[in-house]
Coordinates of C-alpha atoms in Angstrom, one line a residue:
M1 CA 9.2 43.3 0.0
L2 CA 8.5 39.5 0.0
R3 CA 10.7 36.9 -1.7
F4 CA 10.6 33.1 -1.3
G5 CA 13.9 31.4 -0.9
F6 CA 13.1 28.0 -2.4
Q7 CA 12.9 26.5 -5.9
F8 CA 11.7 22.9 -6.3
S9 CA 11.7 20.6 -9.3
E10 CA 8.4 19.6 -10.9
V11 CA 7.5 17.2 -8.1
V12 CA 9.3 16.6 -4.8
L13 CA 8.8 13.7 -2.3
S14 CA 7.4 14.9 1.0
C15 CA 10.3 13.5 3.0
D16 CA 12.7 15.7 1.0
L17 CA 10.8 18.9 1.6
P18 CA 13.2 21.5 3.1
D19 CA 12.3 24.4 5.5
I20 CA 10.8 27.4 3.6
N21 CA 12.7 30.7 3.9
I22 CA 10.8 33.9 3.1
F23 CA 12.8 37.1 2.9
T24 CA 11.0 40.3 4.0
D25 CA 11.4 43.8 5.6
N26 CA 8.2 43.3 7.6
E27 CA 8.1 42.7 11.3
Y28 CA 6.1 39.5 10.9
L29 CA 4.3 37.5 8.2
D30 CA 1.0 35.5 8.2
V31 CA 1.9 32.3 6.4
S32 CA -0.6 29.7 5.1
I33 CA -0.3 26.5 3.1
S34 CA -3.4 25.6 1.1
V35 CA -4.7 23.0 -1.4
H36 CA -7.3 23.9 -3.9
G37 CA -7.9 27.1 -2.0
S38 CA -8.5 25.5 1.4
A39 CA -5.9 26.2 4.1
I40 CA -4.3 23.2 5.7
F41 CA -1.9 25.2 7.8
E42 CA -1.9 28.8 9.1
S43 CA 0.4 30.6 11.5
R44 CA 2.1 34.0 12.2
Y45 CA 5.9 34.1 12.0
Y46 CA 8.1 36.9 13.3
T47 CA 11.1 38.0 11.4
L48 CA 14.7 37.2 12.4
N49 CA 17.4 39.0 10.4
K50 CA 14.8 39.8 7.7
V51 CA 14.0 36.1 7.3
V52 CA 10.9 34.1 8.2
T53 CA 11.5 30.3 8.3
V54 CA 8.6 27.8 8.1
T55 CA 10.0 24.6 9.6
D56 CA 9.0 21.0 9.4
V57 CA 7.1 21.4 6.1
S58 CA 7.3 17.6 5.5
S59 CA 5.0 16.9 8.6
I60 CA 2.4 19.5 7.4
V61 CA 2.3 18.0 3.9
E62 CA 2.3 14.4 5.1
E63 CA -0.4 14.9 7.7
Y64 CA -2.7 16.2 5.0
L65 CA -1.9 13.5 2.4
E66 CA -2.0 10.6 4.8
K67 CA -5.6 11.4 5.9
V68 CA -7.0 9.6 2.9
T69 CA -5.6 6.2 1.7
G70 CA -4.3 6.4 -1.8
N71 CA -4.3 10.3 -1.7
N72 CA -0.6 10.8 -2.1
F73 CA -0.2 13.7 -4.5
A74 CA -1.3 17.4 -4.4
V75 CA -0.3 20.9 -5.5
F76 CA 0.4 23.1 -2.5
T77 CA 0.3 26.9 -2.4
V78 CA 2.4 28.8 0.2
T79 CA 1.1 32.3 0.8
A80 CA 2.9 35.0 2.9
A81 CA 1.1 38.2 3.8
H82 CA 1.6 41.4 5.8
G83 CA -1.4 43.6 5.3
E84 CA -1.7 44.2 1.6
D85 CA 1.8 43.0 1.0
T86 CA 1.3 39.4 -0.2
A87 CA 3.2 36.8 -2.2
S88 CA 2.5 33.2 -3.0
K89 CA 4.3 30.2 -4.6
T90 CA 3.2 26.7 -5.5
F91 CA 4.9 23.3 -5.5
C92 CA 3.9 19.7 -6.2
S93 CA 4.6 17.0 -3.6
M94 CA 4.1 13.3 -3.4
F95 CA 3.8 11.5 -0.1
C96 CA 6.9 9.4 0.8
R97 CA 7.9 8.6 4.4
M98 CA 11.3 7.1 3.3
S99 CA 14.1 9.1 1.8
L100 CA 15.2 7.4 -1.4
R101 CA 18.5 9.4 -1.7
L102 CA 17.9 9.6 -5.4
D103 CA 16.7 12.1 -8.0
S104 CA 13.0 11.7 -7.1
E105 CA 11.7 13.1 -10.4
Q106 CA 13.7 10.6 -12.4
W107 CA 12.8 7.7 -10.1
L108 CA 9.1 8.5 -10.4
Q109 CA 9.4 8.4 -14.2
E110 CA 11.1 5.0 -14.1
N111 CA 9.2 3.1 -11.4
F112 CA 5.8 2.1 -10.2
L113 CA 4.9 3.4 -6.7
T114 CA 6.4 0.5 -4.8
L115 CA 9.9 -0.5 -3.5
A116 CA 9.3 -4.1 -4.5
P117 CA 9.4 -4.4 -8.3
V118 CA 9.8 -8.2 -8.1
R119 CA 7.5 -10.3 -6.0
R120 CA 5.6 -13.6 -5.7
V121 CA 1.8 -13.7 -5.9
A122 CA -0.9 -16.4 -5.8
P123 CA -2.4 -17.6 -9.1
E124 CA -5.8 -16.1 -8.2
S125 CA -4.4 -12.6 -7.4
V126 CA -5.4 -9.2 -8.8
L127 CA -2.3 -7.1 -9.5
P128 CA -2.6 -3.5 -8.0
L129 CA -0.6 -1.0 -10.0
Y130 CA 0.0 2.7 -9.2
W131 CA 2.2 5.2 -11.0
Y132 CA 2.9 8.9 -11.3
T133 CA 2.0 10.5 -14.6
K134 CA 2.1 13.8 -16.4
A135 CA -0.7 15.2 -18.5
N136 CA -1.0 13.6 -22.0
D137 CA 1.1 10.6 -21.0
P138 CA -0.2 7.3 -22.4
M139 CA -2.2 5.2 -19.8
N140 CA -1.9 1.8 -21.4
L141 CA 0.0 -1.0 -19.8
H142 CA 2.2 -3.5 -21.7
I143 CA 1.8 -7.0 -20.3
S144 CA 4.2 -9.8 -21.0
A145 CA 3.5 -13.3 -19.7
T146 CA 5.3 -16.6 -19.6
F147 CA 3.3 -19.8 -19.3
F148 CA 3.0 -23.5 -19.9
N149 CA 0.3 -24.6 -22.4
E150 CA -1.7 -27.9 -22.2
N151 CA 1.2 -29.7 -23.8
G152 CA 3.6 -28.6 -21.1
E153 CA 5.4 -26.4 -23.6
R154 CA 6.8 -23.0 -22.4
D155 CA 5.5 -20.0 -24.3
T156 CA 5.2 -16.2 -24.1
F157 CA 2.5 -13.7 -24.7
R158 CA 2.3 -9.9 -25.0
T159 CA -0.7 -7.6 -25.0
L160 CA -1.7 -4.0 -24.4
Y161 CA -4.0 -3.4 -21.4
P162 CA -6.5 -1.8 -22.0
E163 CA -6.5 -2.1 -25.7
N164 CA -7.9 1.4 -26.3
S165 CA -5.3 4.2 -26.6
L166 CA -5.8 6.4 -23.6
K167 CA -4.0 9.5 -22.3
A168 CA -3.8 11.1 -18.8
T169 CA -5.8 14.3 -18.6
E170 CA -3.7 15.8 -15.7
E171 CA -0.7 15.4 -13.6
G172 CA -1.1 13.0 -10.7
V173 CA -1.2 9.3 -9.7
L174 CA -3.0 6.7 -11.9
S175 CA -3.9 3.2 -10.9
D176 CA -5.2 0.0 -12.5
M177 CA -6.0 -3.5 -11.3
V178 CA -5.0 -6.4 -13.5
P179 CA -6.7 -9.7 -12.6
L180 CA -4.5 -12.7 -13.4
A181 CA -7.7 -14.5 -14.4
D182 CA -8.1 -12.0 -17.2
V183 CA -4.6 -12.5 -18.4
V184 CA -5.2 -16.3 -18.5
D185 CA -8.4 -15.8 -20.5
T186 CA -6.8 -13.5 -23.0
I187 CA -3.9 -16.0 -23.5
K188 CA -6.4 -18.8 -24.1
K189 CA -8.3 -16.8 -26.7
S190 CA -5.2 -15.6 -28.5
K191 CA -3.2 -18.8 -28.4
K192 CA -6.3 -21.1 -28.7
C193 CA -5.2 -23.0 -25.6
E194 CA -7.5 -25.1 -23.4
E195 CA -5.2 -25.0 -20.4
V196 CA -2.7 -22.3 -19.3
K197 CA -0.4 -22.3 -16.3
L198 CA 1.1 -18.9 -15.7
L199 CA 4.7 -18.7 -14.6
S200 CA 5.3 -14.9 -14.5
V201 CA 3.7 -11.6 -15.6
T202 CA 5.7 -8.4 -16.3
V203 CA 3.9 -5.1 -16.5
R204 CA 5.5 -2.1 -18.2
R205 CA 4.4 1.5 -18.5
G206 CA 7.0 3.7 -20.3
S207 CA 10.3 3.1 -18.5
R208 CA 8.6 1.5 -15.5
S209 CA 8.6 -2.3 -15.0
I210 CA 7.3 -4.7 -12.4
T211 CA 7.4 -8.5 -12.4
F212 CA 5.1 -10.9 -10.6
F213 CA 6.1 -14.6 -10.3
I214 CA 3.1 -16.9 -9.8
D215 CA 3.6 -19.2 -6.8
E216 CA 1.0 -21.9 -6.3
A217 CA 2.2 -22.4 -2.7
L218 CA 0.7 -18.9 -1.9
S219 CA -2.8 -19.9 -3.0
G220 CA -5.4 -19.6 -0.2
I221 CA -3.1 -17.6 2.1
L222 CA -4.6 -14.5 3.7
P223 CA -2.7 -11.4 2.3
L224 CA -1.7 -8.6 4.7
W225 CA -2.6 -5.2 3.1
Y226 CA -0.8 -2.1 4.2
T227 CA -0.1 1.5 3.1
N228 CA 3.4 1.5 1.8
C229 CA 5.9 4.4 2.0
F230 CA 3.9 6.2 -0.7
N231 CA 0.6 5.8 1.1
I232 CA -0.5 3.3 -1.5
P233 CA -2.3 0.1 -0.6
E234 CA -0.1 -2.9 -1.2
P235 CA -0.6 -6.6 -0.4
M236 CA 2.1 -8.8 1.1
V237 CA 1.5 -12.6 1.0
F238 CA 4.1 -15.1 2.2
C239 CA 4.3 -18.7 3.3
R240 CA 4.2 -18.9 7.1
E241 CA 3.4 -20.8 10.2
E242 CA 0.6 -19.4 12.2
K243 CA -0.4 -19.7 15.9
R244 CA -3.5 -18.4 17.6
K245 CA -3.0 -17.1 21.1
L246 CA -6.0 -16.6 23.3
S247 CA -5.6 -14.3 26.2
V248 CA -8.2 -13.8 29.0
E249 CA -7.5 -11.1 31.6
R250 CA -9.9 -11.0 34.6
S251 CA -10.2 -10.1 38.2
T252 CA -11.7 -12.1 41.0
A253 CA -14.2 -10.8 43.5
V254 CA -14.9 -12.8 46.7
L255 CA -18.1 -12.4 48.7
G256 CA -18.5 -14.7 51.6
K257 CA -17.9 -18.3 50.4
R258 CA -18.5 -17.4 46.7
S259 CA -16.0 -16.2 44.1
Q260 CA -16.8 -14.5 40.8
F261 CA -14.9 -13.1 37.8
Y262 CA -15.3 -9.5 36.8
D263 CA -13.7 -7.1 34.3
V264 CA -13.2 -9.9 31.9
A265 CA -11.2 -9.0 28.7
R266 CA -10.7 -11.6 26.0
T267 CA -8.2 -11.1 23.1
M268 CA -7.1 -13.3 20.3
A269 CA -3.6 -12.7 18.8
Y270 CA -2.3 -14.2 15.6
E271 CA 1.5 -15.0 15.6
L272 CA 3.1 -15.5 12.1
Q273 CA 6.5 -16.9 11.4
S274 CA 7.5 -16.4 7.8
A275 CA 9.3 -18.7 5.5
P276 CA 12.5 -17.3 4.0
L277 CA 11.8 -14.0 2.1
T278 CA 13.3 -12.5 -1.0
K279 CA 15.1 -9.2 -1.0
D280 CA 12.0 -7.4 -2.4
E281 CA 9.8 -9.1 0.2
C282 CA 12.1 -7.9 2.9
Q283 CA 11.5 -4.3 1.6
Q284 CA 7.8 -5.0 1.9
A285 CA 8.1 -6.4 5.4
E286 CA 9.9 -3.3 6.7
Q287 CA 7.2 -1.1 5.2
L288 CA 4.5 -3.3 6.7
F289 CA 5.9 -2.8 10.2
M290 CA 6.1 1.0 9.7
A291 CA 2.7 1.3 8.0
S292 CA 0.1 3.6 9.6
D293 CA -2.8 1.4 8.3
V294 CA -2.8 -2.4 8.0
R295 CA -5.8 -4.4 7.0
V296 CA -7.0 -7.9 6.2
I297 CA -9.9 -9.1 4.1
D298 CA -13.0 -10.3 5.9
K299 CA -13.4 -13.7 4.2
N300 CA -17.0 -14.0 5.3
Y301 CA -18.0 -11.1 3.1
S302 CA -15.3 -10.7 0.5
D303 CA -13.2 -12.7 -1.9
L304 CA -9.7 -13.5 -0.6
Y305 CA -8.2 -11.5 -3.4
D306 CA -10.5 -8.5 -3.2
T307 CA -8.6 -5.2 -3.7
D308 CA -11.0 -2.7 -2.0
F309 CA -8.8 -1.5 0.8
E310 CA -11.6 0.6 2.4
A311 CA -13.8 -2.5 2.8
M312 CA -11.1 -4.5 4.6
V313 CA -10.8 -4.9 8.4
P314 CA -8.2 -2.8 10.3
I315 CA -5.7 -4.8 12.3
M316 CA -2.8 -3.8 14.6
I317 CA 0.7 -5.4 14.5
T318 CA 1.4 -5.5 18.2
D319 CA 4.8 -7.1 18.1
F320 CA 7.4 -8.0 15.4
T321 CA 10.9 -9.2 14.8
C322 CA 12.6 -7.8 11.7
E323 CA 16.4 -8.3 11.3
I324 CA 17.4 -8.1 7.7
S325 CA 20.8 -9.4 6.9
D326 CA 22.9 -9.4 3.7
S327 CA 24.8 -12.5 4.7
D328 CA 25.1 -15.3 2.1
S329 CA 24.8 -17.9 4.8
E330 CA 21.6 -16.6 6.5
L331 CA 18.0 -16.6 5.2
N332 CA 15.9 -13.6 6.1
Q333 CA 12.7 -14.3 8.0
V334 CA 10.3 -12.1 10.0
K335 CA 8.0 -12.8 12.8
L336 CA 4.9 -10.7 13.8
T337 CA 1.9 -10.8 16.0
W338 CA -1.4 -9.0 15.0
E339 CA -4.8 -8.5 16.5
Y340 CA -8.0 -7.0 15.1
A341 CA -8.2 -3.3 15.9
D342 CA -11.6 -3.5 17.5
R343 CA -10.3 -6.4 19.7
K344 CA -13.1 -8.7 18.7
I345 CA -12.5 -12.5 18.6
V346 CA -13.0 -13.8 15.1
S347 CA -13.2 -17.4 14.0
L348 CA -11.2 -17.8 10.8
D349 CA -12.3 -21.4 10.5
A350 CA -16.1 -20.8 10.3
K351 CA -17.5 -21.6 6.8
L352 CA -20.8 -21.8 5.1
S353 CA -22.1 -25.3 4.4
P354 CA -21.4 -26.2 0.7
G355 CA -24.6 -28.2 0.7
I356 CA -25.3 -31.9 0.9
F357 CA -27.4 -32.8 -2.1
N358 CA -26.7 -32.1 -5.7
N359 CA -30.1 -33.6 -6.8
V360 CA -33.7 -32.8 -6.1
Y361 CA -34.7 -34.3 -2.7
N362 CA -36.9 -37.4 -2.8
P363 CA -37.9 -40.0 -0.1
A364 CA -35.1 -42.3 -1.2
F365 CA -32.7 -40.0 0.7
N366 CA -34.3 -41.2 3.9

């Protein structure tokens, strides 16, 4: 006799996964957890009071999902066997390292996969969007924008992105990237405007909504990309003061009248002191400091607003101060220090020459 003692909803967050109880008359059970037929966990459990308990299932599931950035949803099969006596049961789980203390299924239907539904972005940004979907759910995004036209008049604009009516083919996580430049171009064509200054963009998908306020002060600031609590790449960009701290550790060898350095280790650390942050940005900061993977764009090879997380350079946050207060008289700020993971010293000021001449060279330039 084999009987599983758990019943999950359609999808459960990994942090909320309980221990799995299996009731049996057998002395022991060989238990495995698999994905698409490949085992990610196998162990033999001995029965206590006719019950086998598989503990810390969250860690097993999260270790599998966290191996690949953006891979945060899978269907897991639990199999228990004793000789020919076998039984199995499946459950769907989504990676989440923070307990939301909410009905997870309802929350996933009403939110994009972020804890910061309101944030500031640079005018040149590309908006990364991830959401949970069921089979046959529409994939289109409803975009609403507010802007100033060339006459300085405030106006609004709504569109469907993409315009084609698409539906999801299976349950899982979908994503899309919305360049703000495309939104501006679409507004210009639709409204027949020559100049458009975006103020805000709100994206909706079903009951989900996320709003981005365009802040010109963030233009040109290097974003810090990190995997949020759902293992989804998310950028955080904020106004800050930055200091570069060069450290050189070395030992000295003395031979006769001559001294020489050896075992020289050079490191460059970047210390950032943020300007005051909004409530949603504080949520981002906390996840940034807890993230298992933090990266920055290599400006020598990529655009500052590139969204290819795998092409970015890994960094390590070696120190931080994060004390979030709900006081009405105190502004929330964070401080952090980061280094490149491979400990190389990189010049962030090096630039390619823009060129000198804009005309064909001739002897008059001498």
